[in-house]
Short mmCIF file of N, CA and C in Angstrom, two decimals:
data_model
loop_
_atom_site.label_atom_id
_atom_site.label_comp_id
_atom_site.label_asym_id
_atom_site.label_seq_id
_atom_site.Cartn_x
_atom_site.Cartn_y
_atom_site.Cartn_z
N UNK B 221 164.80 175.08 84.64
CA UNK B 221 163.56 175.16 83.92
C UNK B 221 163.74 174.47 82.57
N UNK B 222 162.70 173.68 82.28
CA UNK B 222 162.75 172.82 80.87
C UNK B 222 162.09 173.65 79.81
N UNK B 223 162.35 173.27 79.04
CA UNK B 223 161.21 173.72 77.76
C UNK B 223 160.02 172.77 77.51
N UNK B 224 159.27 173.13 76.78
CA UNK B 224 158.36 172.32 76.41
C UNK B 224 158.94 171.54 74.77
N UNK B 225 159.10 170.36 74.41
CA UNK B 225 159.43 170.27 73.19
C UNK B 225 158.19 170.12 72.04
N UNK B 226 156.51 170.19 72.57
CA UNK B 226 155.89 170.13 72.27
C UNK B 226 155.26 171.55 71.22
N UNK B 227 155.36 171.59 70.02
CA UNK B 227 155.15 172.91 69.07
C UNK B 227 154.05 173.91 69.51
N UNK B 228 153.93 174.77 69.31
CA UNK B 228 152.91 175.58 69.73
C UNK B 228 151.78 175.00 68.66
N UNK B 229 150.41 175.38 68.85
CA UNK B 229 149.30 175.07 67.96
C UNK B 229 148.73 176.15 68.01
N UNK B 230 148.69 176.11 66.25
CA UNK B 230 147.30 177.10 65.59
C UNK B 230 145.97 176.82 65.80
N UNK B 231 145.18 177.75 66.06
CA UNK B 231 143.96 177.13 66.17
C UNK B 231 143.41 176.78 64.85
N UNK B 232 142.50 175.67 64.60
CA UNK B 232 141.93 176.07 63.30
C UNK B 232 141.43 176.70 62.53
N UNK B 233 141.74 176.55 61.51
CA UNK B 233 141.35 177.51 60.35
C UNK B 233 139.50 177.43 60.16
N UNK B 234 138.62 178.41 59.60
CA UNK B 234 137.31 178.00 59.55
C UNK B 234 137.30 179.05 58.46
N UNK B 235 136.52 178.25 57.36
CA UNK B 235 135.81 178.69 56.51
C UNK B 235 134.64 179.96 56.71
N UNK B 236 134.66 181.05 56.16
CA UNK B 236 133.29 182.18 55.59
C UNK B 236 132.95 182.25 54.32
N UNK B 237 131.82 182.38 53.90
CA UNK B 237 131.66 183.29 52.70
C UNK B 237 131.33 184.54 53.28
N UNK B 238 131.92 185.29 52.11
CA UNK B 238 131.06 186.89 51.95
C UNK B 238 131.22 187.44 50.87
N UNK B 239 129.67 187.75 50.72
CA UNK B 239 129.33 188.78 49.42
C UNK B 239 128.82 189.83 49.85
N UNK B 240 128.27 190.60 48.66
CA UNK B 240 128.29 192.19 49.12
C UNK B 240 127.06 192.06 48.08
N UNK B 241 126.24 192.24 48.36
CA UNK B 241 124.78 191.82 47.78
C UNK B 241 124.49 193.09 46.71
N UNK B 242 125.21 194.14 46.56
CA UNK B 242 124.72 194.97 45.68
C UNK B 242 125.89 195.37 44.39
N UNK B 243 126.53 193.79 44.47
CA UNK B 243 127.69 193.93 43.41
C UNK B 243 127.72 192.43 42.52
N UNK B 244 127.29 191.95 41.74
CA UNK B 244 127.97 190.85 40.71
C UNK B 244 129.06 190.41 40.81
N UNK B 245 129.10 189.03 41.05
CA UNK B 245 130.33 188.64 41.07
C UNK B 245 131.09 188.73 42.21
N UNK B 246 130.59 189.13 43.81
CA UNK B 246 130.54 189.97 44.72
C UNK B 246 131.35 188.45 45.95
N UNK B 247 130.85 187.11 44.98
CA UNK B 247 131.80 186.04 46.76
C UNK B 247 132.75 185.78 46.76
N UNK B 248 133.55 185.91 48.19
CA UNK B 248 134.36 185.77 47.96
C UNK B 248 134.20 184.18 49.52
N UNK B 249 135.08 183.32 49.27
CA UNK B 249 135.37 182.78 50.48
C UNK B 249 136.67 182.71 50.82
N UNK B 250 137.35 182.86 52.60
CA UNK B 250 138.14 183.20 53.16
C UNK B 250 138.33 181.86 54.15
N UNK B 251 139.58 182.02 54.24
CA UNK B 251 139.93 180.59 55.45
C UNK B 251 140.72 181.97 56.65
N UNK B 252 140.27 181.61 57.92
CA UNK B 252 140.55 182.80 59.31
C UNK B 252 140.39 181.39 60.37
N UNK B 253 141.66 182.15 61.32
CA UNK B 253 142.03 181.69 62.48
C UNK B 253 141.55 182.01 63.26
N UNK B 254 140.84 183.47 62.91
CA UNK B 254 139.60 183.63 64.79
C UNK B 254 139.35 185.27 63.89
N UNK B 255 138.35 186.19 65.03
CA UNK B 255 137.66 187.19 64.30
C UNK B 255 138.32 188.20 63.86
N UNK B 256 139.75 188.68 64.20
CA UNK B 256 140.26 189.92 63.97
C UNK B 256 140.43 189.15 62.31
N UNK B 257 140.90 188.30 62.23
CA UNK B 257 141.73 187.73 61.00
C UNK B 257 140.34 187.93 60.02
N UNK B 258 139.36 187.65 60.54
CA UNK B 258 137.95 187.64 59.79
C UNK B 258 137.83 189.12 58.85
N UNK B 259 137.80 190.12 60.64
CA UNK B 259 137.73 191.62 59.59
C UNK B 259 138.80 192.20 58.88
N UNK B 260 139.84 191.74 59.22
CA UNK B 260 141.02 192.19 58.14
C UNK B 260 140.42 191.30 56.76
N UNK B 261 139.90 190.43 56.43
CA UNK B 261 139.81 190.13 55.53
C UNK B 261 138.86 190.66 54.70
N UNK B 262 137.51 191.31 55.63
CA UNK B 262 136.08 191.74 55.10
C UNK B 262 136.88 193.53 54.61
N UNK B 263 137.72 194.19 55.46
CA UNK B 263 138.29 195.36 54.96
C UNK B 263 138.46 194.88 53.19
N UNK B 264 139.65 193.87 53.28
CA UNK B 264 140.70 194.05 52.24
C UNK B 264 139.36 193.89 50.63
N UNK B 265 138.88 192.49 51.47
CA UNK B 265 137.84 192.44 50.09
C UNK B 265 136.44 193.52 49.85
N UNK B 266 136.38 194.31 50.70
CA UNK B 266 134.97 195.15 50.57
C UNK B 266 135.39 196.54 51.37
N UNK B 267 136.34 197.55 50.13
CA UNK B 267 136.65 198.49 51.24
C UNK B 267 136.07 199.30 51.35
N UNK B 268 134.55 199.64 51.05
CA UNK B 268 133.32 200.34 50.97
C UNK B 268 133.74 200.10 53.24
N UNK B 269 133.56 199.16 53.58
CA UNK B 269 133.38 199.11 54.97
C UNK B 269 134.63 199.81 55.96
N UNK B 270 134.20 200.26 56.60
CA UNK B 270 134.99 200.25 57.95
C UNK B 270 135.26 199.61 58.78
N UNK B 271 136.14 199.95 59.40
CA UNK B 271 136.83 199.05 60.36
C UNK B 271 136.07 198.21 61.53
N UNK B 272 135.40 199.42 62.01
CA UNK B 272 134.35 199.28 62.85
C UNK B 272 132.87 198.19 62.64
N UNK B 273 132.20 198.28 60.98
CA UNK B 273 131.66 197.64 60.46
C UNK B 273 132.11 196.44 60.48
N UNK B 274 133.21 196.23 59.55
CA UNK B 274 133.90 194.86 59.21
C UNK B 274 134.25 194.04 60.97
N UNK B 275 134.30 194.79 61.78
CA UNK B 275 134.43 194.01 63.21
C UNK B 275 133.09 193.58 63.51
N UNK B 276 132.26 194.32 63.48
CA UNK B 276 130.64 193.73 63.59
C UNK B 276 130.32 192.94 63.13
N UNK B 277 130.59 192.81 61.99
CA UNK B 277 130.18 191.59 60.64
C UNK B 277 131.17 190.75 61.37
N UNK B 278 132.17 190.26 61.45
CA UNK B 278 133.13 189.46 61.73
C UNK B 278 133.06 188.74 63.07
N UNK B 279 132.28 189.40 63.89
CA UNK B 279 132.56 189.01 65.26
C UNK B 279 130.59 188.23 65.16
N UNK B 280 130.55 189.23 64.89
CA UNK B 280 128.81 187.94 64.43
C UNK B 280 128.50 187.20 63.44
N UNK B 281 129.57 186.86 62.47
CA UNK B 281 129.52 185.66 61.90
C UNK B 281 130.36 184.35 62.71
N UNK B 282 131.61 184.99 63.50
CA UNK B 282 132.58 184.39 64.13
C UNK B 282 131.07 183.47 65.34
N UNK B 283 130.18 184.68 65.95
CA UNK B 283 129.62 183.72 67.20
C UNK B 283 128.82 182.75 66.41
N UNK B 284 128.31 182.61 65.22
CA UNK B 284 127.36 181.83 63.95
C UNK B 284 126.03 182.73 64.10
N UNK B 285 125.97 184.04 63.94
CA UNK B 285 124.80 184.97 63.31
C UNK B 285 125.04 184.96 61.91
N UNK B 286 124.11 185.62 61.14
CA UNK B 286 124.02 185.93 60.17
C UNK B 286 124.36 187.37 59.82
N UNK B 287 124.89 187.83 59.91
CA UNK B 287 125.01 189.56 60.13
C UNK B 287 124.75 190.43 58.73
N UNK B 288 123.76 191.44 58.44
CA UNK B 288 124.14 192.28 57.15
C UNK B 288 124.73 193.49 58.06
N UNK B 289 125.89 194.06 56.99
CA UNK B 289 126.16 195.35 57.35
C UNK B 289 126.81 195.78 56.17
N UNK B 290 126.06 197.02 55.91
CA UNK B 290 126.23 198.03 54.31
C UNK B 290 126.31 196.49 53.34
N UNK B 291 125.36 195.93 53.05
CA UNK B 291 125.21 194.94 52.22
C UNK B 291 125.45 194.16 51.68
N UNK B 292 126.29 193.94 52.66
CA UNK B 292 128.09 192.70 52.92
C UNK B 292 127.31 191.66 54.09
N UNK B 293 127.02 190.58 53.82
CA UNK B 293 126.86 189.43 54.90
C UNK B 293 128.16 188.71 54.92
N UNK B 294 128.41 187.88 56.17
CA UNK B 294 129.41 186.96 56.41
C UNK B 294 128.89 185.77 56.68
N UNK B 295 128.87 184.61 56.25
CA UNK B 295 128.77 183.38 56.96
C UNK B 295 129.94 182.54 57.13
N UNK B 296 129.32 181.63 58.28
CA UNK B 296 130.54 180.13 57.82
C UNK B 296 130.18 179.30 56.86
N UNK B 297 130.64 178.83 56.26
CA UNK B 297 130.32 178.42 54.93
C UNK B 297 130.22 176.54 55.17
N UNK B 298 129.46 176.10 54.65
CA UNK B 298 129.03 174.73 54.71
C UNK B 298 129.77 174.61 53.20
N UNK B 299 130.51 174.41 52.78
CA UNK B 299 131.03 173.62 51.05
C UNK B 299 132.51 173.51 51.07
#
């Protein structure tokens, strides 16, 4: 059996914003490799949310919705 000498590949990285609409100063933008990576990130920056939340938001910004949840939107970010 051979190996492959060919490297494994990351998928790409994709841009979000998210703010939290009932805070100043509230955007943040994030670079994620796919959706779990999304809501670990919506936890760390907005820990008003849950786990459960931050997967909702994450997985429907990930398909390109617009999602509010507890007053945190996610997009992909065009900039």
């Amino acid at each position: 059996m051979t190996e492959s000498s060919t490297p494994a590949t990351r998928p790409a990285a994709r841009s979000f914003d998210l703010v939290h609409w009932g805070v100043l100063d509230s955007f943040k933008r994030v670079q994620v490799v796919d959706p779990h990576s999304l809501t670990n990130e919506l936890v760390k920056a907005y820990p008003h949310l849950t786990y459960g939340q931050a997967h909702k938001l994450a997985q429907g910004a990930w398909d390109g919705e617009q999602p509010c949840v507890a007053d945190v939107t996610a997009e992909v970010s065009w900039g």
